Coordinates of C-alpha atoms in Angstrom, one line a residue:
X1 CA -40.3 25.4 10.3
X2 CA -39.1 24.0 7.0
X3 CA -37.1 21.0 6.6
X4 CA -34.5 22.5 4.4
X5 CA -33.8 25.3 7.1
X6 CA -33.5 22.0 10.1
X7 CA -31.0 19.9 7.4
X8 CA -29.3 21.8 4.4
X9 CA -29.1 18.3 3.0
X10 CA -31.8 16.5 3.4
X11 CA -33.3 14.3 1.0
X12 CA -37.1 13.5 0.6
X13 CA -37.3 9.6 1.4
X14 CA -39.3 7.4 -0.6
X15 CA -40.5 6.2 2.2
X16 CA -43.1 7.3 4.6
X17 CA -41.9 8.5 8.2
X18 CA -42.2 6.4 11.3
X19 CA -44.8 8.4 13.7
X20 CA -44.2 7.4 17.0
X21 CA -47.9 7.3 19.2
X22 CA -48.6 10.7 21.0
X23 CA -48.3 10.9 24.6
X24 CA -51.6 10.2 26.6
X25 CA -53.6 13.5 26.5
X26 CA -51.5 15.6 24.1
X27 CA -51.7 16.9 20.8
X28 CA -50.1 14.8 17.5
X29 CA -46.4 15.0 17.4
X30 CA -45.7 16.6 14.0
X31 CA -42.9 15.1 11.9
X32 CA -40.6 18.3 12.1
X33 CA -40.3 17.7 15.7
X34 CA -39.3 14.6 15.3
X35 CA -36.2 15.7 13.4
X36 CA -34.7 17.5 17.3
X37 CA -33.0 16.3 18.8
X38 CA -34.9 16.3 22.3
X39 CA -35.5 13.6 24.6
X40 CA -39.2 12.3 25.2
X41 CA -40.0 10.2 27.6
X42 CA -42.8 7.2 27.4
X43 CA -41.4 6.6 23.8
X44 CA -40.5 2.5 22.7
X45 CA -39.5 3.8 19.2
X46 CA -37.4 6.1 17.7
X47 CA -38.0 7.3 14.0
X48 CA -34.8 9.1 12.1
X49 CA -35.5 10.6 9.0
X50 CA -34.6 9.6 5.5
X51 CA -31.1 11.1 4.5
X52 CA -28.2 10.3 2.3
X53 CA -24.9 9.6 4.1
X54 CA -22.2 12.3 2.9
X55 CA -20.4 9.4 0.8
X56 CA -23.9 8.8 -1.0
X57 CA -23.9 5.6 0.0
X58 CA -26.8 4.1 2.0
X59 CA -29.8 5.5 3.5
X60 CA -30.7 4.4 7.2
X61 CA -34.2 4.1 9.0
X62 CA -33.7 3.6 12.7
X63 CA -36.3 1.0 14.5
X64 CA -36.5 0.5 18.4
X65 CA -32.7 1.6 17.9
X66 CA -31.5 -0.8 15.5
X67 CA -30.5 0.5 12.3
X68 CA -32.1 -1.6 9.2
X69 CA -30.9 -0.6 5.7
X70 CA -33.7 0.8 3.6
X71 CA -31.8 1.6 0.1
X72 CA -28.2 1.8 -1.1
X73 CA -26.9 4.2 -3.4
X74 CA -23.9 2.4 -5.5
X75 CA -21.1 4.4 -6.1
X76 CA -19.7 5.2 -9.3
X77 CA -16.5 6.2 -8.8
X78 CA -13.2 4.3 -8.0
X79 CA -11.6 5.2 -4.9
X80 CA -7.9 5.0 -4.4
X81 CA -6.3 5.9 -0.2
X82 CA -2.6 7.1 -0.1
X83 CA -1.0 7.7 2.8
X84 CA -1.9 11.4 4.3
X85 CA 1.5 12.4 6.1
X86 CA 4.9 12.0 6.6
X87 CA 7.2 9.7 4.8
X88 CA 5.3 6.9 3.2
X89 CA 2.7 10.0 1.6
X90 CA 5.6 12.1 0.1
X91 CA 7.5 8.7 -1.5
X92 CA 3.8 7.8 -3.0
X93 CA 3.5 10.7 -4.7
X94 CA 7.3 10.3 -5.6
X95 CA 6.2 7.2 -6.9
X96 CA 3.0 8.1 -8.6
X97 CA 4.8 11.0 -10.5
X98 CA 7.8 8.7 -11.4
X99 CA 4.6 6.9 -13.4
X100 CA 2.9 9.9 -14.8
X101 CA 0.3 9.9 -12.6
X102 CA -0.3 13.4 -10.9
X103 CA -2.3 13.7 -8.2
X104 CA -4.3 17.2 -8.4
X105 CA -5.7 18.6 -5.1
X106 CA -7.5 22.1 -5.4
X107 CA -6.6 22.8 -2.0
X108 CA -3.4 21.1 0.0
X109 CA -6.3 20.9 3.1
X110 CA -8.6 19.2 1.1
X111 CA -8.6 15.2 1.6
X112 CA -9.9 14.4 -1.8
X113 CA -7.8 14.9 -5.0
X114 CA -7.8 13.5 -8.7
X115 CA -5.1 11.9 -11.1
X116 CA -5.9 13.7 -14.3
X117 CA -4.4 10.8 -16.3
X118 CA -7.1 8.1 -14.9
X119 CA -10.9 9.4 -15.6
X120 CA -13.3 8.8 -12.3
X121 CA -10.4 7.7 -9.9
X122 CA -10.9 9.9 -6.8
X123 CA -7.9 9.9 -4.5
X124 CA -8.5 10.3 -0.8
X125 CA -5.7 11.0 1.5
X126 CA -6.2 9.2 5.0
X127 CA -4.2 8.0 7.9
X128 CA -2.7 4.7 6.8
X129 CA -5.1 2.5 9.2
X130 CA -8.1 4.1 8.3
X131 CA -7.1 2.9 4.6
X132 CA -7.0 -0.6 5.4
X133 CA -10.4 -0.3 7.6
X134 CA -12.3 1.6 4.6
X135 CA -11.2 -1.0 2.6
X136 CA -12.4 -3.4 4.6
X137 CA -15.9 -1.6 4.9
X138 CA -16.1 -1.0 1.2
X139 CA -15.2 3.0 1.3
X140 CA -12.4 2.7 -0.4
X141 CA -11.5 0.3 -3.7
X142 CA -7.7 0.9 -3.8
X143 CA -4.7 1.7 -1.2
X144 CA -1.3 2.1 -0.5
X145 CA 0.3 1.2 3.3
X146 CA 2.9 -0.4 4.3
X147 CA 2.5 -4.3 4.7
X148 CA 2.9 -3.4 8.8
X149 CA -0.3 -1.7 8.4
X150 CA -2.1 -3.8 6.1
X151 CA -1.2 -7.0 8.4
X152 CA -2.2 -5.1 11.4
X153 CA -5.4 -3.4 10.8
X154 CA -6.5 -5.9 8.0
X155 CA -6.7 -8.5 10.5
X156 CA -6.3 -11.3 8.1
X157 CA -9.7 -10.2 6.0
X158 CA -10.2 -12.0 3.3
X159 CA -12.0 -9.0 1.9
X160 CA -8.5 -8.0 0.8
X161 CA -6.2 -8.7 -1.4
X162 CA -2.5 -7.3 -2.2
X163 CA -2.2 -6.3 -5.6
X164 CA 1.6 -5.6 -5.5
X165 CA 3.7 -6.4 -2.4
X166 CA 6.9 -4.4 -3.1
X167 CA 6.7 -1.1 -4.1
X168 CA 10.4 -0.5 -3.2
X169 CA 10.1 2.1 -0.2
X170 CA 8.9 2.6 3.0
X171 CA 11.3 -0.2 4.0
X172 CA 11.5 -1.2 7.6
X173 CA 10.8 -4.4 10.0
X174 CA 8.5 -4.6 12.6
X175 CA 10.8 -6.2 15.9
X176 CA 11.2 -6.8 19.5
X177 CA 14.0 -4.7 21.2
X178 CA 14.9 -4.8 25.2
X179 CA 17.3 -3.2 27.1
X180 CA 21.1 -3.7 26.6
X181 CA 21.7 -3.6 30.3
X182 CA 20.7 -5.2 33.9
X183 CA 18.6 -8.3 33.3
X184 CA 18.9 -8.3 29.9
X185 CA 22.5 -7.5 29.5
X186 CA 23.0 -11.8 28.2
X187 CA 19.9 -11.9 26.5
X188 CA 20.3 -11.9 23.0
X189 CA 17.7 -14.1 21.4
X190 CA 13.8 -14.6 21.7
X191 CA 14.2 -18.3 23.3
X192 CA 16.2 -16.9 26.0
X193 CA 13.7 -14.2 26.8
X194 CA 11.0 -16.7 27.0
X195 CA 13.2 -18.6 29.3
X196 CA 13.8 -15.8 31.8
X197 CA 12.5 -17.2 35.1
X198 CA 11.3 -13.9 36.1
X199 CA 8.4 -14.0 33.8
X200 CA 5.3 -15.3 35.4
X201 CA 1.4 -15.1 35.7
X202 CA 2.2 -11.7 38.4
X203 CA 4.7 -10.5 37.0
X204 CA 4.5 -11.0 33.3
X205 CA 7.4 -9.6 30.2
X206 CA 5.5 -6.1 30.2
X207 CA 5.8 -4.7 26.2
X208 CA 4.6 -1.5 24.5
X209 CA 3.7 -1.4 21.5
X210 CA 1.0 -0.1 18.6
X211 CA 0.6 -3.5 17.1
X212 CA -1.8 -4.9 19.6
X213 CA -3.3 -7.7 17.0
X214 CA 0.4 -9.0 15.7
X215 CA 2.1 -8.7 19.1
X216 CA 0.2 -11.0 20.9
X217 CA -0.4 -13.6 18.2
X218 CA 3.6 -13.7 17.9
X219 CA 4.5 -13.9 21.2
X220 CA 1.6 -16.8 21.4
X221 CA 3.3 -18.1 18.6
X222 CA 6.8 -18.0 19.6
X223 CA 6.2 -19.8 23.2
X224 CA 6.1 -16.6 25.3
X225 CA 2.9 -16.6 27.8
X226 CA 3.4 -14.8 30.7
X227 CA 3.2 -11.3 28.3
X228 CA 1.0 -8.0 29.3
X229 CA 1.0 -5.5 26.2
X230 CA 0.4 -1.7 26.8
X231 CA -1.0 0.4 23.8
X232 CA 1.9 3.3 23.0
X233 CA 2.0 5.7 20.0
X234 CA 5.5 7.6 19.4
X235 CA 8.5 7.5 21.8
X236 CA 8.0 3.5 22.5
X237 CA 12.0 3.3 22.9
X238 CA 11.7 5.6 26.3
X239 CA 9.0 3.1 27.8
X240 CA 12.1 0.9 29.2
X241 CA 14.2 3.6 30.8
X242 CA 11.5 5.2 32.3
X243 CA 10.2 1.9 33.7
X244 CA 6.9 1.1 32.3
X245 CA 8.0 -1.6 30.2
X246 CA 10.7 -4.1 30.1
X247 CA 10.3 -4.2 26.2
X248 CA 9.3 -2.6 22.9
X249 CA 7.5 -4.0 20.0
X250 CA 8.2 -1.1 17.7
X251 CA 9.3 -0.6 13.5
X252 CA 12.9 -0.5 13.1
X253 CA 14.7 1.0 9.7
X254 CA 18.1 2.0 10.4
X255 CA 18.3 0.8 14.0
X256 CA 20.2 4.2 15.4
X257 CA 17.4 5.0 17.3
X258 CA 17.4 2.1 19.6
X259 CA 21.5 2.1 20.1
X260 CA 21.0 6.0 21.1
X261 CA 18.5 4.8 23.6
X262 CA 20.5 1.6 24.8
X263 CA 18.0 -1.0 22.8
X264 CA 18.8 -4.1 20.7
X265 CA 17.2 -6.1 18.9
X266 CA 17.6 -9.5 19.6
X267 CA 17.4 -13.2 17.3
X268 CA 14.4 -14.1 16.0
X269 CA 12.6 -11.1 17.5
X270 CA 11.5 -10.0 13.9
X271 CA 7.6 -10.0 13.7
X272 CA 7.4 -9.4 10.0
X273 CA 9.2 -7.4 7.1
X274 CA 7.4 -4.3 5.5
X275 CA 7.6 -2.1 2.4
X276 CA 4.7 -0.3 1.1
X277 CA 2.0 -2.4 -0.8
X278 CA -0.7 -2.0 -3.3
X279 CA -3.8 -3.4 -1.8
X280 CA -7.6 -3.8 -3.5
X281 CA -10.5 -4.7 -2.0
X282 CA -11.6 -8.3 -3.6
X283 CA -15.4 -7.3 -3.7
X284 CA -14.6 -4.5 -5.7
X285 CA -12.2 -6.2 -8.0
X286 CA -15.2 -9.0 -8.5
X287 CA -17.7 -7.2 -9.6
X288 CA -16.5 -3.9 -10.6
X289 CA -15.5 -3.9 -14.2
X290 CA -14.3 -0.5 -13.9
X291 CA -12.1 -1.1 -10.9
X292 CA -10.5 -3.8 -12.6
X293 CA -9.9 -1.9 -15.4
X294 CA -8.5 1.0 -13.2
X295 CA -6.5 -1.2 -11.0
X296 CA -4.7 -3.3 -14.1
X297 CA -3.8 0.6 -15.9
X298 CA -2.0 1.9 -11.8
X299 CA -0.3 -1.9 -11.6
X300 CA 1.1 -1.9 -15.2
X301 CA 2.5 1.6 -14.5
X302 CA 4.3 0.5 -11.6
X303 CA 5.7 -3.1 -12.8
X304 CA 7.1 -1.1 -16.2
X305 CA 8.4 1.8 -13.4
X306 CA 9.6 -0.5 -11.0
X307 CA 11.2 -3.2 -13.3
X308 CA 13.4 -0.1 -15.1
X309 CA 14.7 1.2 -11.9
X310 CA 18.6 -0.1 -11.9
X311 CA 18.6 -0.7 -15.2
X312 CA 20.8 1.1 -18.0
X313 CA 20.3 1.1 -22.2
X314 CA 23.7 0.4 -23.7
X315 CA 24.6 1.0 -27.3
X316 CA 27.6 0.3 -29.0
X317 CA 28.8 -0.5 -32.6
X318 CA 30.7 -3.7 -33.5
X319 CA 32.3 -4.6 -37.0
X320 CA 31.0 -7.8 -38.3
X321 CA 30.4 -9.8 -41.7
X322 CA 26.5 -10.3 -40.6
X323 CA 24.3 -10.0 -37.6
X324 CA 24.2 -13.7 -36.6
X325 CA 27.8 -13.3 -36.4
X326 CA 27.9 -10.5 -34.1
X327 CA 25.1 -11.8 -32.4
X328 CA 27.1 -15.0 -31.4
X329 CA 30.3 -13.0 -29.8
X330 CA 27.6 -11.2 -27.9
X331 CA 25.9 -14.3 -26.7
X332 CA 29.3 -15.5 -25.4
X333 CA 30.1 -12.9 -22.4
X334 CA 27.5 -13.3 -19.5
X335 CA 26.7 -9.7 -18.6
X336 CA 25.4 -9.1 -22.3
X337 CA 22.3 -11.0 -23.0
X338 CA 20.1 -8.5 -22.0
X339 CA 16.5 -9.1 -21.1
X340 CA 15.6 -11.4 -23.9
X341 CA 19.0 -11.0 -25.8
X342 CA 20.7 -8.5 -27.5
X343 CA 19.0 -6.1 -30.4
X344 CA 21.5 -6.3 -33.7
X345 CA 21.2 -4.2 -36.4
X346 CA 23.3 -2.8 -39.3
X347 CA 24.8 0.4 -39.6
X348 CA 25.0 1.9 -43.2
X349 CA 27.5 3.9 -44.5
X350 CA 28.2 5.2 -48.5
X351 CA 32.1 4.1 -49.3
X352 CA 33.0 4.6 -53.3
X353 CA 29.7 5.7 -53.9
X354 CA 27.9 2.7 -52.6
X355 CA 25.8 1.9 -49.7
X356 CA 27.6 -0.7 -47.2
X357 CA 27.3 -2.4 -43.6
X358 CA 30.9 -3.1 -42.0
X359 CA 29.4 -2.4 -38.5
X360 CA 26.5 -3.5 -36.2
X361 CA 24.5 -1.6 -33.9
X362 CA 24.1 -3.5 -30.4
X363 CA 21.6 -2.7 -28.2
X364 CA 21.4 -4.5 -24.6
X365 CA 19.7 -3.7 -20.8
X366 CA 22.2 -4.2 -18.0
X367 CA 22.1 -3.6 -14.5
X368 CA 23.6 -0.4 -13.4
X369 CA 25.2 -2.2 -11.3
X370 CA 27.3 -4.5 -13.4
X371 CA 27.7 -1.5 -16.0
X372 CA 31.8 -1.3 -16.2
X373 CA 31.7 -5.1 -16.3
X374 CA 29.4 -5.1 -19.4
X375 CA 31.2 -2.4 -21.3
X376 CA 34.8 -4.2 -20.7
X377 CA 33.3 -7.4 -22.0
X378 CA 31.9 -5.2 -25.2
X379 CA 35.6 -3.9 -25.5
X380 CA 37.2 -7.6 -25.3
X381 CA 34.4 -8.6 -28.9
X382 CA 35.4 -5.2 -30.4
X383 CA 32.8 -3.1 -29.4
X384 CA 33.2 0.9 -29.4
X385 CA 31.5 4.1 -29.4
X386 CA 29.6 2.9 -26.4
X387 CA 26.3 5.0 -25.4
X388 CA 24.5 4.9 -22.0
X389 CA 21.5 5.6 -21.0
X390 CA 18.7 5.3 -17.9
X391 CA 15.9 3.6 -18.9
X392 CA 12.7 4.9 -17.4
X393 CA 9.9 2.1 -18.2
X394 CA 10.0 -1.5 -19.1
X395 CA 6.9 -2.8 -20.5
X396 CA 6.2 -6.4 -21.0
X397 CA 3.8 -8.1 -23.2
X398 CA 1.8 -9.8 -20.3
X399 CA 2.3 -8.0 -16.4
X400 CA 2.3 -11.6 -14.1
X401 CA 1.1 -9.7 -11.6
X402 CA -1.8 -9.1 -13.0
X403 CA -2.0 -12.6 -14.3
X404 CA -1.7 -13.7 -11.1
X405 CA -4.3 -11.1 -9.4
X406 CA -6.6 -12.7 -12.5
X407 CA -5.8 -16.2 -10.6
X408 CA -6.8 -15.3 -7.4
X409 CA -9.8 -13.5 -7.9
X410 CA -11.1 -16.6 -10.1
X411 CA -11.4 -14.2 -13.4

């Protein structure tokens, strides 16, 4: 039998198989048998042929069961994880489309897609934890969680590194909530659960939660000892009514969810705040030219996206005997100096057959926010014909994010 009819894939190895010694009066084993998977007994090694891993990335001989690297394939690519489902995966596409990035999947089943705008970025879609763990094992180069995720799963790795903490959704807190009645009906701060008498080394606070690394490192932290977690997906605000926990350790956004199931959060019960996050693997960033080059291009996007959202291009015309001058009654009213300060330039017009400036153009950046302030205080100088616009990008000379990134990466 051949070896391309046993494994479609396989790979001749540069190196020369393992032959484990024949059994006491029998025949040779021959190396296609070796490739069964059969168990024979009176064998102390095992031998595994020489095949590439389906990421291409390291090829494996197994001795006396102990897997010993034999050759490593180095990937060319940059990989980037977004979130596969729900929520957080529909607002970062939102988010990467807002940037004219578009991710291109030839099939929605597919877990591997392409931004046409960025040459050799692969995208892989992938459950939010397993992100932060194949970033952590080198699978992945780029990802976007939430900082919930990333501080649960990344363990405190310093094999990672948050390229941009705020990408401005997926908002939410990750917080302690017990029941609003019986024992806990006066109980409205985390000192005064940890001074419940009931709690003790037999009958300990009993939470469920999915955050099994931060949970117990904050109750630890906080001065509650006598705690027994149980590991819960989904539903985690039922756990108390039905009587398997006397608390939750859960993500909270709105907080509706707990009042409709008789929960509240309670002082100082907040474990951490979380919004989604850019995060690179440092290894990557180190010695990876091209995934520097690829990460500074997605974090530029998003600073110039992210620092134009709630801001507004106003335009308005103001007579004046010169620019300075303008410029000066401008300066004067606080919600007109702009980003840097006002833009100022003349407006021509042809009067008696001559070319002449009797007004100024004004251009400023306000928050949308203090909008109707900024155009009464452009009335009250003489300003008029006022024009509004969104602004879509903001581009600086130098992003400080990516300064900073520079910092901590010693580049």
């Amino acid at each position: 039998m051949s070896l391309s009819r046993l494994l479609p894939n396989f790979q001749q190895c540069p190196y020369p198989p393992l032959s484990p010694p024949p059994l006491p009066s029998s025949p040779p084993v021959s190396a296609e048998l070796l490739l069964l998977p059969r168990r024979r007994v009176g064998y102390t090694r095992t031998a595994v042929a020489c095949c590439l891993s389906a990421a291409g990335q390291q090829v494996v001989a197994v001795v006396n069961g102990t897997p010993e690297s034999v050759a490593v394939t180095e990937r060319k690519e940059v990989r980037l994880g977004l979130p596969s489902k729900g929520r957080m995966s529909s607002d970062t596409l939102d988010l990467l489309r807002d940037c004219q990035l578009s991710v291109k999947q030839v099939n929605p089943r597919q877990y591997v897609a392409e931004i046409p705008q960025i040459s050799n970025l692969e995208v892989w879609f992938q459950r939010p934890k397993d992100i932060v763990r194949k970033l952590v094992s080198g699978d992945l180069d780029l990802g976007i969680v939430g900082f919930d995720t990333y501080s649960e799963y990344g363990l405190g790795s310093e094999d990672l590194v948050i390229v941009h903490e705020a990408l401005g959704y997926g908002d939410c807190r990750l917080s302690i909530a017990i029941p609003k009645y019986g024992i806990f009906e006066n109980v409205n701060s985390l000192k005064e659960l940890a001074q419940m008498p009931q709690w003790t080394p037999e009958k300990p606070l009993r939470v469920a939660t999915g955050f099994t690394h931060l949970g117990p490192k904050f109750m630890k932290d906080n001065g509650l000892m006598h705690v027994a977690f149980s590991t819960a997906d989904g539903a985690l605000e039922a756990a108390p009514a039905m009587g398997i926990a006397d608390a939750i350790l859960d993500l909270v956004s709105s907080g509706t969810t707990l009042k409709e199931n008789n929960l509240k959060e309670i002082e100082g019960g907040v474990v951490l705040n979380s919004q989604a996050v850019l995060v690179a693997r440092k290894e990557s960033l180190i010695q990876r030219q091209e995934v520097r080059n690829i990460t500074k291009e997605v974090l530029e996007r998003f600073e110039a996206h992210l620092r134009a959202v709630g801001q507004l291009t106003v335009v308005a015309n103001m007579r004046g005997s010169s620019a300075e001058e303008v410029a000066e009654r401008v300066l004067s009213q606080p919600s007109l100096s702009g980003l840097q300060g006002p833009t100022i330039s003349p407006v021509y017009c042809k009067r008696n057959g001559e070319v002449v400036v009797d007004y100024y153009a004004i251009v400023i950046c306000v928050p949308k926010k203090a909008l109707y302030e900024s155009v009464q205080q452009l009335r009250q100088i003489g300003g008029s014909g006022v024009l509004v616009s969104p602004l879509t990008y903001i581009f600086e000379e130098v992003t400080p994010r990516w300064q900073e990134l520079l910092l901590k990466l010693n580049l």
